[in-house]
PDB file of C-alpha atoms in Angstrom:
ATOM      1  CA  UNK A   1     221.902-207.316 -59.312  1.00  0.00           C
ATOM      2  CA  UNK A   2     219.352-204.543 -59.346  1.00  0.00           C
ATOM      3  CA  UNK A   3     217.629-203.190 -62.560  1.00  0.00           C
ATOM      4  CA  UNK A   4     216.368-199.771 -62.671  1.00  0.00           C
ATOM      5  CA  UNK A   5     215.727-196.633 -64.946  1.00  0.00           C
ATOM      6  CA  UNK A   6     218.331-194.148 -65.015  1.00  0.00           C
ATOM      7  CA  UNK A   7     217.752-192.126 -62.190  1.00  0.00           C
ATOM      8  CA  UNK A   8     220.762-190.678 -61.191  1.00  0.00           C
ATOM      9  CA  UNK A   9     220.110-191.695 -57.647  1.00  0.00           C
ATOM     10  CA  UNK A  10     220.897-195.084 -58.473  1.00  0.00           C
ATOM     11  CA  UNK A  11     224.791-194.223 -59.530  1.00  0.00           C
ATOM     12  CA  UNK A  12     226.056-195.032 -56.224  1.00  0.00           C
ATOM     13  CA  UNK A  13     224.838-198.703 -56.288  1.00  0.00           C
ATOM     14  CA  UNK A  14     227.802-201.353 -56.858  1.00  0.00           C
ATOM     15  CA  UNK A  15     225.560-203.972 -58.448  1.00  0.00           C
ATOM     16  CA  UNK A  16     223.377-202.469 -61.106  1.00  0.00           C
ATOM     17  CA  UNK A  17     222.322-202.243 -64.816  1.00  0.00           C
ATOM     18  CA  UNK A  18     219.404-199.894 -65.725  1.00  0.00           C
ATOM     19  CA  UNK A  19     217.297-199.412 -69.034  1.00  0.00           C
ATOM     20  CA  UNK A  20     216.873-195.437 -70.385  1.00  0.00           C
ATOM     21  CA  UNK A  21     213.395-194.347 -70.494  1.00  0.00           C
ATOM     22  CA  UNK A  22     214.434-191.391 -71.821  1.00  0.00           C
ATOM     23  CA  UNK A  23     215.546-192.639 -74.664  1.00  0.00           C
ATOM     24  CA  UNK A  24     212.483-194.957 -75.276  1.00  0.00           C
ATOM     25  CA  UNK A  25     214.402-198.034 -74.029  1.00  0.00           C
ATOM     26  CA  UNK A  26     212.381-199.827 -71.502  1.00  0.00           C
ATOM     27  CA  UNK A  27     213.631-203.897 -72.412  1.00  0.00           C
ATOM     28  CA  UNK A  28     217.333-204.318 -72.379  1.00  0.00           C
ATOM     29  CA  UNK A  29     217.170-208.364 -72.381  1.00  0.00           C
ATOM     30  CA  UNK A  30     216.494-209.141 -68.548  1.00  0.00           C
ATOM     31  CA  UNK A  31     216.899-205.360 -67.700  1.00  0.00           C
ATOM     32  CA  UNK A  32     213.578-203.937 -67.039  1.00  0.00           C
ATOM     33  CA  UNK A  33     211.950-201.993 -64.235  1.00  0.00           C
ATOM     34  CA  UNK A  34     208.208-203.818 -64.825  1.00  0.00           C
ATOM     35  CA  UNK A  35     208.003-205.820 -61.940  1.00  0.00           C
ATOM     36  CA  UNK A  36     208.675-202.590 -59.810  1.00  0.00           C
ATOM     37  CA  UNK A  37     206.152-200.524 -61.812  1.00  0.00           C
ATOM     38  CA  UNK A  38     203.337-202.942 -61.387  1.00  0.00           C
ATOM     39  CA  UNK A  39     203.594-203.160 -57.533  1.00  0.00           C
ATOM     40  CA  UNK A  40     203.725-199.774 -57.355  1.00  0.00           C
ATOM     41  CA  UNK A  41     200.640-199.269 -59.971  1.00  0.00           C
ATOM     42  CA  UNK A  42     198.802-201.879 -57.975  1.00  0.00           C
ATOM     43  CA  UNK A  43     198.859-200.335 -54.119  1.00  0.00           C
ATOM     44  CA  UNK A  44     198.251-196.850 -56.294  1.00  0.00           C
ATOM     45  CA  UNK A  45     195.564-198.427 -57.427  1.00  0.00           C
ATOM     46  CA  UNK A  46     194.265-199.883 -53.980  1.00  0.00           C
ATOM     47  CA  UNK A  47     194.897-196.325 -52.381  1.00  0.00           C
ATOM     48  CA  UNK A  48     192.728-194.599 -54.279  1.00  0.00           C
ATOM     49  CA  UNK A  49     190.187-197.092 -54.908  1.00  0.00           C
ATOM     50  CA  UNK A  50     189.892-199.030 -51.392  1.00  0.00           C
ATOM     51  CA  UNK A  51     191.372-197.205 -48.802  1.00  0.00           C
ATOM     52  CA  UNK A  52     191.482-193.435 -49.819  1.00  0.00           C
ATOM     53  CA  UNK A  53     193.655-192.699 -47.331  1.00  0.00           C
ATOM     54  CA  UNK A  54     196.921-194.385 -45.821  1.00  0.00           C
ATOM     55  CA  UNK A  55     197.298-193.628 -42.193  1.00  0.00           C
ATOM     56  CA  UNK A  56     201.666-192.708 -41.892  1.00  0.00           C
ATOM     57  CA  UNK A  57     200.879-194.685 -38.312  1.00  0.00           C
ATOM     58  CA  UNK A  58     200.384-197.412 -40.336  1.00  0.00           C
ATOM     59  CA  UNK A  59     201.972-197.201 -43.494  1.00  0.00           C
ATOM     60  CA  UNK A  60     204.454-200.596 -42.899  1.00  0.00           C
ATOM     61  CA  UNK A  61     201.682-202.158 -42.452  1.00  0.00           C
ATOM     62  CA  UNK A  62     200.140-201.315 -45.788  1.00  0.00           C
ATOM     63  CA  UNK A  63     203.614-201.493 -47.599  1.00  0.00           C
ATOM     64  CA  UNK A  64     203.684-205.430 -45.450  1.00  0.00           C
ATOM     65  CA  UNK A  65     199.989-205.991 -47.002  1.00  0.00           C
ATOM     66  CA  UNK A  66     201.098-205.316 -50.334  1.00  0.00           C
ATOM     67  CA  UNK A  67     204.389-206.677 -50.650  1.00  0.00           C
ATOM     68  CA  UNK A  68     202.796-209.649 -49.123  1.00  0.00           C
ATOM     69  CA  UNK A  69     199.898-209.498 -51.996  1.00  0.00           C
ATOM     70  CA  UNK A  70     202.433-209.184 -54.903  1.00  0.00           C
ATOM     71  CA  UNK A  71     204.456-212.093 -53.732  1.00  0.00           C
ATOM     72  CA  UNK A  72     201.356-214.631 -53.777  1.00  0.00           C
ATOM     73  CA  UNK A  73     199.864-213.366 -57.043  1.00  0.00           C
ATOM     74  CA  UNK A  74     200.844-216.631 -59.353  1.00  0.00           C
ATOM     75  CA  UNK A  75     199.192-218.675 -56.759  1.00  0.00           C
ATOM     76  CA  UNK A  76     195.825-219.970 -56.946  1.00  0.00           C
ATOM     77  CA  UNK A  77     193.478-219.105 -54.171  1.00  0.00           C
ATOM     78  CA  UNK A  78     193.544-222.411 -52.562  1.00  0.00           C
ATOM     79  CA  UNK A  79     197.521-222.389 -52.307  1.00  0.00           C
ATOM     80  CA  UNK A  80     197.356-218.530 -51.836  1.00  0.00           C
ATOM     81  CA  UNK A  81     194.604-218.719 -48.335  1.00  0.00           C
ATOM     82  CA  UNK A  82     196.900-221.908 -47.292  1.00  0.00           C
ATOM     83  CA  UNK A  83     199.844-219.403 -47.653  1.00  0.00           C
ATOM     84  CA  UNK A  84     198.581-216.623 -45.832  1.00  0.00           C
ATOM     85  CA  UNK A  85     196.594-218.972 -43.113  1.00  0.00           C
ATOM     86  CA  UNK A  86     199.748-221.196 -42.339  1.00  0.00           C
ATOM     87  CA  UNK A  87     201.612-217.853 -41.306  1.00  0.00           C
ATOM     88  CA  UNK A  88     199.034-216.019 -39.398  1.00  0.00           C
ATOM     89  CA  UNK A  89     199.008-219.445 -36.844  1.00  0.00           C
ATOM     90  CA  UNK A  90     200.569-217.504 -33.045  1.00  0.00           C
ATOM     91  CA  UNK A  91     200.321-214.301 -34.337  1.00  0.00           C
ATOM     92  CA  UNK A  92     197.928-211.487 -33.129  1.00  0.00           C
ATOM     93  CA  UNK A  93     196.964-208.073 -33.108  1.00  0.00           C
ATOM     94  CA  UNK A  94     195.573-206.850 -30.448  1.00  0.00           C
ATOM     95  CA  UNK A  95     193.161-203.439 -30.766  1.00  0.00           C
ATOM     96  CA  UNK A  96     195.339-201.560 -27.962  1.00  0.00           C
ATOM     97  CA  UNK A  97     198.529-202.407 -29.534  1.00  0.00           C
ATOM     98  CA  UNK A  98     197.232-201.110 -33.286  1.00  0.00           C
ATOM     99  CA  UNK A  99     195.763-197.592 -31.638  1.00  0.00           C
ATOM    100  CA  UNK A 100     198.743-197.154 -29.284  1.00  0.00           C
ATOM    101  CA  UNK A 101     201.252-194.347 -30.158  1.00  0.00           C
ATOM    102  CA  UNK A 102     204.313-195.217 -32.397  1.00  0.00           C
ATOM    103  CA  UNK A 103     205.388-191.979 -32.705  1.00  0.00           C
ATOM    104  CA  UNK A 104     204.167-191.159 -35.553  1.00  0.00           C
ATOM    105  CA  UNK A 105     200.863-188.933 -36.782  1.00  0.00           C
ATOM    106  CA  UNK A 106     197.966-190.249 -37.197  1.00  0.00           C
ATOM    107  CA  UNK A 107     197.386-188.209 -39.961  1.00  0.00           C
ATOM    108  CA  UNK A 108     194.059-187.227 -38.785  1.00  0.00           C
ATOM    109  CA  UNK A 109     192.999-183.505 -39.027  1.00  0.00           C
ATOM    110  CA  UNK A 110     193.681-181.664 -35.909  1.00  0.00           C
ATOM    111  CA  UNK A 111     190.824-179.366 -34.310  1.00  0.00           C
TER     112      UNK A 111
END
């Protein structure tokens, strides 16, 4: 089941109920579109405050990052680092493989 506002976008889905902003209805019992809002107000946030600028190279990864964030936040820190240590264990990044081309721009200003 997905909840959402009523965009009309969202009339093709099979499997939804939404809530009508427009009408100042935001709560319909468990229909509500909060959860979505506040990720979405968070990596706003951590755009314009932190990283000023998203690379589209490497946007995934920030959309990864965040979704990733969101998930742990009603952990503690100690369960949250245990979280995010146990599944970094094999994995890697190495600095050619980041700067290599993906086929997409950089976003950097050309001269």
């Amino acid at each position: 089941m997905a909840y959402t506002d009523e965009n009309r976008s969202y009339k093709g889905l099979e499997n939804y109920k939404a809530v009508c902003h427009s009408v100042g209805e935001y709560v319909n019992g468990q229909i509500h579109t909060n959860g979505v809002e506040s990720f979405w107000s968070k990596l706003k946030r951590s755009h314009k405050g932190i990283y000023h600028k998203m690379n589209p190279k490497h946007l995934q990864r920030f959309g990864d990052e965040f979704s990733g964030r969101h998930n742990l936040r009603n952990y503690d820190t100690e369960d949250m680092m245990r979280i995010v240590f146990t599944k970094l264990v094999g994995k890697h990044l190495p600095y050619q493989a980041l700067i290599k081309d993906n086929g997409l721009d950089n976003g950097a200003r050309k001269l």
